[in-house]
XYZ file of C-alpha atoms in Angstrom:
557
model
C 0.000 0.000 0.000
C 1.498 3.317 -0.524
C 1.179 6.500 1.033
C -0.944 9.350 -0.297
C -0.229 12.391 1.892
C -2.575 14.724 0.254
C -5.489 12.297 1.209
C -4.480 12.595 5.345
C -5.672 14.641 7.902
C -3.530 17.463 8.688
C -3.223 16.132 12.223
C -1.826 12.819 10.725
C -0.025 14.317 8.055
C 2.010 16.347 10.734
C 2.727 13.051 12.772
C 3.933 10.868 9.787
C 6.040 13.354 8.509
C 7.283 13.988 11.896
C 8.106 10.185 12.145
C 9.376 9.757 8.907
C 12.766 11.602 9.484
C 13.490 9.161 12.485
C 11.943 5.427 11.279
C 12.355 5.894 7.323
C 15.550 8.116 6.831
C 16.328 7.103 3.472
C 12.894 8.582 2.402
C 12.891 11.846 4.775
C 16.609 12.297 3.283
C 15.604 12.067 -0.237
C 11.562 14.166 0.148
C 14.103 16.910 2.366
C 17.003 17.298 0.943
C 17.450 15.345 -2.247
C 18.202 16.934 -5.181
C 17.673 15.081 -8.439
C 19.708 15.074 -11.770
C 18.294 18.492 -12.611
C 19.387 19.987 -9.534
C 16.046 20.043 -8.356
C 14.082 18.919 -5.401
C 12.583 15.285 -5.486
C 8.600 14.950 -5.946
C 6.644 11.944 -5.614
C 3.784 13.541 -6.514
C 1.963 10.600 -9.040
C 4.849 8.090 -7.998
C 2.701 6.004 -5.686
C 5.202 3.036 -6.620
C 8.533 5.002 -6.471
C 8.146 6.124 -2.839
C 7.567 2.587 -1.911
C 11.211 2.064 -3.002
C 12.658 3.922 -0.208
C 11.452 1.924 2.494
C 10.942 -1.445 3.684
C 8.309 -3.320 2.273
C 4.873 -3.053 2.990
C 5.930 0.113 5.787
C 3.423 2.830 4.471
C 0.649 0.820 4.552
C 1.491 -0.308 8.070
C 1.871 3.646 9.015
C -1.543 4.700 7.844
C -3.278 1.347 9.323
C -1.618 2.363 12.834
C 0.530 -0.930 12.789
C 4.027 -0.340 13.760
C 6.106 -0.478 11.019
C 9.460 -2.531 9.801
C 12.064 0.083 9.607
C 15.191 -1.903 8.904
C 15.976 -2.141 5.182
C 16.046 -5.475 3.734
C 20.183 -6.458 2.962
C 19.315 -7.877 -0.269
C 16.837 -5.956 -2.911
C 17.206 -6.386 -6.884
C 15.643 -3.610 -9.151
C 14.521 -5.218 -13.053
C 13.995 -1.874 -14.380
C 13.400 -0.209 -17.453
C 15.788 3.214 -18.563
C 15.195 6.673 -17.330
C 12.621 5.823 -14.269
C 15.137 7.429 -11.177
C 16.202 4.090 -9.805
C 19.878 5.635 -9.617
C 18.691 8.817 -7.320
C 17.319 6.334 -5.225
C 20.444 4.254 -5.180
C 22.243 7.435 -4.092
C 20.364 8.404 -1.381
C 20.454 4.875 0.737
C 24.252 4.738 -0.432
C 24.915 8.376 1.095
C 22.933 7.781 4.215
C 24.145 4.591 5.256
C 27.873 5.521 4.577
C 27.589 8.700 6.756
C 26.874 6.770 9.266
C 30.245 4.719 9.132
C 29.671 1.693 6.767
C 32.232 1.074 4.088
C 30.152 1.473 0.795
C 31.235 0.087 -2.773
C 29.490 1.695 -5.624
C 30.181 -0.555 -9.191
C 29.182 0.747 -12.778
C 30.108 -1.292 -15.650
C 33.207 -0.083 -16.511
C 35.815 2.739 -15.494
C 35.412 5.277 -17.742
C 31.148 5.293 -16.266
C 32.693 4.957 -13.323
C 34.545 8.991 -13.669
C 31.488 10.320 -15.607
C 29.188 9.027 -12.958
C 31.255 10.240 -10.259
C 31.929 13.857 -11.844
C 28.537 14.857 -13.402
C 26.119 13.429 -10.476
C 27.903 12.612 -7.281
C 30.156 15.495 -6.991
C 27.042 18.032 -8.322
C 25.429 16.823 -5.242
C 27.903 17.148 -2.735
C 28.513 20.563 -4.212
C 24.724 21.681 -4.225
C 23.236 19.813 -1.561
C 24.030 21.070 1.947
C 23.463 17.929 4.011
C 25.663 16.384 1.708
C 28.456 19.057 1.512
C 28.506 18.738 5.639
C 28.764 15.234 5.292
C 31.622 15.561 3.028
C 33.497 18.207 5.630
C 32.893 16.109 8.638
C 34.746 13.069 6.634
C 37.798 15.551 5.988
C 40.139 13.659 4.221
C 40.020 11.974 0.452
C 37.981 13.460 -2.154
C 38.461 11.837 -5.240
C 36.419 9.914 -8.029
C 37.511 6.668 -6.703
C 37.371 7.368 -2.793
C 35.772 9.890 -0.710
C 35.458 10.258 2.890
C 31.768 10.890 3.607
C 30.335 11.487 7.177
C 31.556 8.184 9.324
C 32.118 6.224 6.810
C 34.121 5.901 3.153
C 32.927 5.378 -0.357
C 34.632 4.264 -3.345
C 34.207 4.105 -6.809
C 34.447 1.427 -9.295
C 34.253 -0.035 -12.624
C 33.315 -3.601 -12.526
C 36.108 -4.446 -15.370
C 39.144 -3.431 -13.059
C 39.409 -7.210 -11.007
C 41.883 -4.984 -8.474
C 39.520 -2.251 -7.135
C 37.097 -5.050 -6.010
C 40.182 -7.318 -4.000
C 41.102 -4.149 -2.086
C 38.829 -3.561 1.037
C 36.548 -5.428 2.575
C 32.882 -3.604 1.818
C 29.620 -2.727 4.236
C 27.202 -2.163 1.742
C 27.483 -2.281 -2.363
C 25.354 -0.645 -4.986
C 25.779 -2.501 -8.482
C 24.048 0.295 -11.205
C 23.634 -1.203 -14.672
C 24.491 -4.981 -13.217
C 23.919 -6.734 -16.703
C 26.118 -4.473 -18.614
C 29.313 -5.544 -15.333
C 32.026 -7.850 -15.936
C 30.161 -11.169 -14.483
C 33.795 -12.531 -13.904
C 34.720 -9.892 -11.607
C 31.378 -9.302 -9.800
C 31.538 -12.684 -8.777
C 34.160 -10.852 -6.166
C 31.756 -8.927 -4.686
C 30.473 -11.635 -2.084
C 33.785 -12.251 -0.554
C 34.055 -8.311 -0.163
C 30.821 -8.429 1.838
C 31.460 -11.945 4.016
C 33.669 -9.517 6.676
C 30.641 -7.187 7.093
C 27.898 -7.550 9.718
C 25.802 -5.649 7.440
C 26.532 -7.397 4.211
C 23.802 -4.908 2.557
C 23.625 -5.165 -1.222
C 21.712 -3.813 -4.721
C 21.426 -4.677 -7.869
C 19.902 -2.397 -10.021
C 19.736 -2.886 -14.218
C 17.702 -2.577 -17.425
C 17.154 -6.886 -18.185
C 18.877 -8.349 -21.065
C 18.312 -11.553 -21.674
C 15.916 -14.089 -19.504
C 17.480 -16.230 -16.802
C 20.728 -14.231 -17.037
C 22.174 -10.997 -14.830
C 19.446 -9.239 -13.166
C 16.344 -11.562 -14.318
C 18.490 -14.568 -12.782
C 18.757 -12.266 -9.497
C 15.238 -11.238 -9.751
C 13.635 -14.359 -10.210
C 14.869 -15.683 -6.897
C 14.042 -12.947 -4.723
C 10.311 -12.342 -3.276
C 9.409 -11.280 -6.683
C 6.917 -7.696 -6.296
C 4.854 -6.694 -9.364
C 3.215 -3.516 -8.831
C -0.317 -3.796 -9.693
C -2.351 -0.244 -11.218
C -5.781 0.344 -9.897
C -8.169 0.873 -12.244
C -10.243 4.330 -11.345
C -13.634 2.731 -12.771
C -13.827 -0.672 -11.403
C -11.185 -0.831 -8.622
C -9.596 -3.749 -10.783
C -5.660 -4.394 -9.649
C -3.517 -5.959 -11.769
C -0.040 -5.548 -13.756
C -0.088 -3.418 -16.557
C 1.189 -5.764 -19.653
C 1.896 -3.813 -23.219
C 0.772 -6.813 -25.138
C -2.545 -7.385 -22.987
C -3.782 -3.959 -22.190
C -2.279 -1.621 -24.874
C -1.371 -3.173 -28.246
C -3.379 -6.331 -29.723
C -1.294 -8.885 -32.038
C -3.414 -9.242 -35.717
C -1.608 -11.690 -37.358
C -0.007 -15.262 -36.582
C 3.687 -13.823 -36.836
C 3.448 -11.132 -34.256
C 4.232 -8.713 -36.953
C 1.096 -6.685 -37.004
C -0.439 -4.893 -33.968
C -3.580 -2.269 -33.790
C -3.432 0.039 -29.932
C -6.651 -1.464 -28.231
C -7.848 1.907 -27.201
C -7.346 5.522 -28.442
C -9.015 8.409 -26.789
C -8.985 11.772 -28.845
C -5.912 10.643 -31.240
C -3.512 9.366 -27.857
C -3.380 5.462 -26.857
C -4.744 4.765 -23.869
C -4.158 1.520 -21.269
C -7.054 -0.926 -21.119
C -8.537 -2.351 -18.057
C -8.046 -5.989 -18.428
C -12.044 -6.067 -16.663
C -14.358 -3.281 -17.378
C -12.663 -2.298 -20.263
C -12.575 1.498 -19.745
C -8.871 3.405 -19.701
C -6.484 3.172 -17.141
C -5.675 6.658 -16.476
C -3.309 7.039 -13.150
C -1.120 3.292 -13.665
C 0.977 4.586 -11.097
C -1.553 3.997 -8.771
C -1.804 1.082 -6.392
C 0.752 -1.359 -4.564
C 3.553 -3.983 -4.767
C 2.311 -7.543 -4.640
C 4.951 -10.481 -4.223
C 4.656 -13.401 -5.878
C 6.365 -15.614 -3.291
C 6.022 -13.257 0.240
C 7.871 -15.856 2.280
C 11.603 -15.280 0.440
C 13.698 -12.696 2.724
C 15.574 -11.438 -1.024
C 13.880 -8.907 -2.033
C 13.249 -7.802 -5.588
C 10.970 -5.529 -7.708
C 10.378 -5.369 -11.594
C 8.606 -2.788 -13.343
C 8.129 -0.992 -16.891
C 7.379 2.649 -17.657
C 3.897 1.460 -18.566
C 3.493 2.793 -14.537
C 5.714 6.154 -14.368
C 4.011 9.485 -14.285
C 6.195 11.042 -17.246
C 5.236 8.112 -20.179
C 4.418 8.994 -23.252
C 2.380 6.262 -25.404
C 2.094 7.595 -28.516
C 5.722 7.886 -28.598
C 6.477 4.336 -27.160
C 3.936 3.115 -29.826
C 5.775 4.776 -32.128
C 8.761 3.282 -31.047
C 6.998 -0.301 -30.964
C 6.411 0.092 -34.528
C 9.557 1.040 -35.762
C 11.260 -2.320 -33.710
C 8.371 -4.758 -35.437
C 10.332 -7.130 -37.322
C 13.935 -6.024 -36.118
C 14.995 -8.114 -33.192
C 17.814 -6.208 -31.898
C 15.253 -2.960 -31.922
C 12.456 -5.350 -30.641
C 15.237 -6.019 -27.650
C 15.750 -2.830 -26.672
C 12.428 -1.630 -26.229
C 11.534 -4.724 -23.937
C 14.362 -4.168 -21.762
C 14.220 -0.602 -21.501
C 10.703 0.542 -21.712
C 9.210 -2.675 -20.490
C 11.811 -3.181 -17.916
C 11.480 -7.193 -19.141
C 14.210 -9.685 -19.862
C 13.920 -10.732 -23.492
C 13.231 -13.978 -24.709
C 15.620 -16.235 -26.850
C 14.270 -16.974 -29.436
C 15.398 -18.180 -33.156
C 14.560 -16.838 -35.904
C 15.472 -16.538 -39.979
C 14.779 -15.708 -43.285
C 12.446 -18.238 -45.184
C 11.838 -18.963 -48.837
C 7.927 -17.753 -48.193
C 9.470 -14.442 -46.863
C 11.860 -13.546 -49.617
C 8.835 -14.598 -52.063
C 6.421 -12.056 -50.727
C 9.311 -9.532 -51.825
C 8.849 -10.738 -55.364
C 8.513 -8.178 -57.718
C 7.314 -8.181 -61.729
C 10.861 -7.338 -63.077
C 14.239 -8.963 -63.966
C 17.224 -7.061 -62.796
C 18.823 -4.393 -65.361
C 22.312 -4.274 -66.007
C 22.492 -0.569 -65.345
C 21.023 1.753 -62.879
C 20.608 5.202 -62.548
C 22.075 5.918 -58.968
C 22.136 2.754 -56.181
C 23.843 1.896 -53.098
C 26.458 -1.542 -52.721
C 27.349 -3.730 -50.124
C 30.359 -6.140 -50.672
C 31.243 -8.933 -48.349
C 35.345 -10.104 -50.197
C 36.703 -13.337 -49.791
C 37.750 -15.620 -52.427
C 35.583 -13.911 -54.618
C 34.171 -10.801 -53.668
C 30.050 -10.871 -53.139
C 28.285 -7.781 -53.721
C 24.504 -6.566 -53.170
C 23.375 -3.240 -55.226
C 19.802 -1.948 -54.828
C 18.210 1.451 -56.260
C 15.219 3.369 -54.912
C 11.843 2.748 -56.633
C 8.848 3.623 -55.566
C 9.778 3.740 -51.791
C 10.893 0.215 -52.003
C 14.986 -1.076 -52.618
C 14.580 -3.219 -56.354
C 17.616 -5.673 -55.973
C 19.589 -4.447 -59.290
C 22.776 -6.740 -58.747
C 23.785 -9.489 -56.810
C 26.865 -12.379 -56.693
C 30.499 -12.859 -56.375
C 32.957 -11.085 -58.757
C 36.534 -12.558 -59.262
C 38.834 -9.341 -58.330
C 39.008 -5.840 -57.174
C 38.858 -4.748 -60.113
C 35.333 -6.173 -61.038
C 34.150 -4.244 -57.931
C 35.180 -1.299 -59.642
C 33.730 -1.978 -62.974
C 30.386 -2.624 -60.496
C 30.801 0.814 -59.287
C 30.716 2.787 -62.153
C 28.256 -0.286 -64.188
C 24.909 1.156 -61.481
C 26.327 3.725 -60.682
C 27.253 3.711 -57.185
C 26.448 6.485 -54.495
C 27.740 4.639 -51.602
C 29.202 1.561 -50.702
C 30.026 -0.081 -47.612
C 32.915 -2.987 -47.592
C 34.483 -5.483 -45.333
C 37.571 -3.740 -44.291
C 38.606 -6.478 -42.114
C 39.651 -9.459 -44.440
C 42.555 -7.513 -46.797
C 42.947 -4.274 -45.114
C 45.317 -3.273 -47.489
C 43.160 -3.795 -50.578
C 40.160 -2.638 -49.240
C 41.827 1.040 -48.071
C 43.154 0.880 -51.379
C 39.584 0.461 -53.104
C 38.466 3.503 -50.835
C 41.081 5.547 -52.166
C 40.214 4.537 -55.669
C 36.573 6.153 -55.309
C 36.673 9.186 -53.070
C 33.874 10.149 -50.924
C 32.161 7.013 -52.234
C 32.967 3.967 -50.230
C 33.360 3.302 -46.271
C 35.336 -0.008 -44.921
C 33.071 -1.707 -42.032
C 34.243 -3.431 -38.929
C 31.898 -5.659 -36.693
C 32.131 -4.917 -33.082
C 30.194 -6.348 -29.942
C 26.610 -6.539 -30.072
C 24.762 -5.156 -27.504
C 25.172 -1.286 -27.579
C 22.349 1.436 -28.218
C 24.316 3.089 -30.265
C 23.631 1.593 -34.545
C 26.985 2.355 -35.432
C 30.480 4.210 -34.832
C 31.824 6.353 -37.162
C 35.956 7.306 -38.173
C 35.844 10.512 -40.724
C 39.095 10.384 -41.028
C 39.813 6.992 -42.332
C 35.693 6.228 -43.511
C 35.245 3.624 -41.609
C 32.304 2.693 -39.532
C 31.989 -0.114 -36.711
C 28.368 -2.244 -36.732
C 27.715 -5.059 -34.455
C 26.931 -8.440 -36.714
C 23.972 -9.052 -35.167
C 22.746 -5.805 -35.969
C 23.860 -5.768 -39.292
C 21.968 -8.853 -39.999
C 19.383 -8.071 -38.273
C 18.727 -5.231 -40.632
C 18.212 -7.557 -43.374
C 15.480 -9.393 -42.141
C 13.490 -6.663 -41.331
C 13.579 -5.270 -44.748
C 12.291 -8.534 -45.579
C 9.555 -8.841 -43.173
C 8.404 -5.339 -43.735
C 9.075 -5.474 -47.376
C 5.737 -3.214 -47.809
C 7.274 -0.293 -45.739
C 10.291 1.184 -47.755
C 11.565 -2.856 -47.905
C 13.739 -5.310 -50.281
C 11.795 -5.953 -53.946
C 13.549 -8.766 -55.423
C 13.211 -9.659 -59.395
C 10.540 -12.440 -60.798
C 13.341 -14.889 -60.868
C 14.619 -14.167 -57.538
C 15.382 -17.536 -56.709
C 17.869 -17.600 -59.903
C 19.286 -14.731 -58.822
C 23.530 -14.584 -58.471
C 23.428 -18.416 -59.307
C 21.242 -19.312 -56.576
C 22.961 -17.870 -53.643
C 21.025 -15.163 -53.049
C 18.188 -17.975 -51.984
C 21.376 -20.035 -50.223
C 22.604 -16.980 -48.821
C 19.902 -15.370 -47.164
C 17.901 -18.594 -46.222
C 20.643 -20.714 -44.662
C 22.060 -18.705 -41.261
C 19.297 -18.762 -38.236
C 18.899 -16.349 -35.425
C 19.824 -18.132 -32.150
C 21.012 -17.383 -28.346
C 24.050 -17.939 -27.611
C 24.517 -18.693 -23.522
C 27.775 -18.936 -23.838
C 28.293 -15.087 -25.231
C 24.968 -13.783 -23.762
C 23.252 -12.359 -26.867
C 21.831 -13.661 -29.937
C 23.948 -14.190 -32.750
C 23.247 -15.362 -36.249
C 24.982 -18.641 -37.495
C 27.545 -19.307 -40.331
C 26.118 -21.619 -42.351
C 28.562 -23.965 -44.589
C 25.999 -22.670 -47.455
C 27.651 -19.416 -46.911
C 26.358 -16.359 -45.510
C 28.585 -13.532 -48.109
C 25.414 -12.250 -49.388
C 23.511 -11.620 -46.574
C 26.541 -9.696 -44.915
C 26.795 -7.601 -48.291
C 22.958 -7.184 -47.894
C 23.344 -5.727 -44.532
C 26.278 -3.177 -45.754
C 23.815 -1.727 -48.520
C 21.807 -1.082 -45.975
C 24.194 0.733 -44.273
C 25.506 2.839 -47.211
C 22.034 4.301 -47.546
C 22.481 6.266 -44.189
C 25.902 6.753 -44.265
C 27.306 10.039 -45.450
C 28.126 10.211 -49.267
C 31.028 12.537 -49.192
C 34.303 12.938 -46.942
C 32.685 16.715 -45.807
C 29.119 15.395 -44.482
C 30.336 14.529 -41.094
C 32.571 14.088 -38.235
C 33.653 11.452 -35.520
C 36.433 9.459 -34.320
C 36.561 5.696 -33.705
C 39.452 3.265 -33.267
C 39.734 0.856 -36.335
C 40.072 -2.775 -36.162
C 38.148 -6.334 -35.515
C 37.363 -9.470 -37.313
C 33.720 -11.041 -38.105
């Protein structure tokens, strides 16, 4: 149950907020003195579920019923989150007040270079600005740094989770990991022994998911398990708001077409899973465990239940991931706050023939963009704009360099992305041949937000595989919306290995790495690859003055 002040008694009011300095100090800290990322006092004004965060469970609904409260904080809570929600000022605020009070605290981002960025733009900006802080800071006297500072009592430090020696150094009180599933697992695994010396042994994990059943869903799933479910305002209904049940509705077997299930005036609304009317306050009501009897404590939750959500733009985002699984990824984990499901998937025969078009390909074209995927010969993919869609003008294996350069000026090239990886040499040397008209590519890890790295200097650009792939498929899926059109005889097409090509490699999870990855079928896979690069020329600049950026070169598929 949460606490709505504004619906107390002045009398009451006074008392609880009285109390709540003394018997909930992590929450008195942050509603008094707090000051968020903006510098700017901390509301929970239409955050019925965020406030419940800063105390132990179940203790405002205990406070308003008369019952006396639990005040001690649980010493092991997981937060399965979704991006942007506040989870880290809340971090903060336990982390400050418990340290101040002597406890050693540890707090671990994923890497080192977070770790300074963190430490610079939010911790020091409150320790500047806020004055409880700032005396905290004085009374600890001492080190000030962005690995260790001296705070109140006790001592904080710093850390990125891929530096194995900052976590073997001193024995730890309480430990805040922030962005768990993005740590170095392999190091983190240190973090217990820093916490056996510790009569405390206090410890959060706090992440957007990845994948199910590993980092924070793993943690999650064996902890008490809260949901938070939303009151409806019509027919006191409580239950978990679920995108797929109560805002979008699938129409079609593949889960590639979805209709919003109710729209009010133009915006998307939430629909009560009972009555059927909107859902208009989903950050109204109170955490539920699914197994109440496990002392690990854990809470998941979406922004399907924060005040600030905007539908129509996370339905627009929805529709832009439909049929792109590294897209479709993302905006589980970090507006649904949910793990995502492995899954395969891959490009069928039936899908490629939907993109069949009433057309064999030219030998010329009048401007188009190139892929090329070398190797012992050198596949490329050229496509050309018509009629919103990308008509597959060229595609197969060439024996030399120099056939890639009769290719070029044959369609017409605009832009063209290559494999810069397998002969470096020849492939800056082909970039040089055709100024401001080709960019080498380089796959790097999968996993990041960011599509793609660029280096002006040296036109190169860094993709993750997956991603690159990925890419491909969707313009087959969604081959109506600006996708692939592929000639009559498609199946003919560069001696048959545009079929073999595209058809053979399959989507899978790979528990070993983590992350889905596509195979490499002994059919080959050069096409597909060269596919993916077209793609990529499209939206890369098409001259050496368009843009700017730095990246560091190098890495193998």
């Amino acid at each position: 149950m949460s606490l709505d002040l504004a619906q107390l008694s002045k009398h009451k009011l006074l008392r609880i907020n009285e109390s709540l300095n003394y018997i909930a100090p992590v929450f008195g800290i942050a509603r008094v003195f707090h000051l968020n990322r903006h510098l700017k006092p901390m509301s929970f004004v239409n955050r019925d579920w965020l406030q419940d965060l800063y105390v132990p469970p179940g203790f405002f609904g205990d406070l308003v019923s008369g019952v006396s409260p639990k005040t001690k904080m649980p010493r092991y809570i997981v937060f399965q989150k979704p991006v942007q929600v506040g989870l880290t000022e809340r971090l903060l605020v336990e982390f400050f007040y418990y340290v101040s009070l002597g406890l050693r605290g540890l707090y671990i981002m994923p890497n080192q270079t977070m770790r300074t960025s963190f430490v610079q733009d939010r911790v020091d900006k409150l320790i500047k600005y806020v004055p409880r802080y700032r005396q905290w800071m004085a009374e600890g006297g001492q080190s000030d740094s962005v690995i260790q500072k001296h705070f109140g009592k006790g001592t904080m430090r710093f850390v990125g989770s891929n530096a194995r020696t900052e976590f073997v150094e001193n024995p730890v009180d309480i430990a805040m990991a922030d962005e768990y599933d993005e740590c170095d697992m392999d190091n983190m695994d240190q973090l217990k022994d820093r916490l056996k010396a510790s009569e405390y042994k206090m410890v959060r994990y706090a992440s957007r998911p990845s994948y199910e059943n590993i980092g924070v869903d793993f943690l999650y799933k064996r902890t008490c398990r809260f949901r938070f479910l939303s009151k409806c305002g019509h027919c006191g209904d409580l239950r978990e708001i679920d995108w797929f049940k109560h805002v979008v509705c699938q129409m079609d077997d593949e889960g590639h077409e979805f209709e919003l299930r109710k729209v009010e005036d133009g915006v998307p609304q939430i629909e009560c899973g009972k009555c059927g009317r909107a859902v208009d306050q989903p950050w109204v009501g109170e955490w539920v465990a699914e197994q109440p009897g496990n002392e690990k404590i854990g809470y998941q939750f979406g922004r399907l239940i924060s005040f600030d959500t905007d539908l129509k733009e996370l339905w627009d985002e929805f529709q832009t991931a439909l049929g792109d699984e590294t897209k479709m990824q993302f905006f589980v984990n970090s507006n649904l706050g949910r793990a995502y499901a492995p899954g395969g998937n891959k490009i069928t025969e039936a899908l490629m023939e939907r993109c069949k078009g009433d057309y064999l390909m030219p030998s010329t074209s009048t401007g188009s963009f190139m892929g090329v995927d070398p190797g012992g010969r050198h596949h490329a993919f050229i496509w050309e704009p018509c009629e919103g869609r990308k008509r597959l003008v060229f595609c197969g294996g060439v024996r030399d360099w120099a056939g890639l350069g009769l290719l070029m000026e044959q369609y017409n090239v605009e832009n063209c992305v290559i494999d810069g990886a397998y002969d470096p040499t020849k492939a800056k040397e082909f970039r040089d041949d055709f100024p401001g008209r080709v960019w080498l590519a380089f796959y790097k890890g999968n996993g990041s937000l960011k599509e793609w790295d660029l280096d002006h200097e040296h036109r190169g650009v860094r993709i993750g595989r997956t991603q690159n792939l990925d890419a491909v498929l969707t313009k087959v899926i969604k081959f109506k919306e600006g996708g692939f059109l592929f000639p009559v005889n498609w199946k003919q097409a560069g001696n048959g290995e545009l079929k073999d090509h595209f058809t053979a490699p399959t989507r899978f999870f790979d528990e070993k790495r983590g992350t889905h990855v596509w195979s490499k079928p002994d059919a080959g896979d050069h096409l597909l690859h060269a596919a993916g690069y077209s793609l990529l020329a499209e939206k890369l600049p098409g001259s050496a003055s368009e843009w700017s950026g730095f990246i560091t070169i190098g890495g193998t598929r």
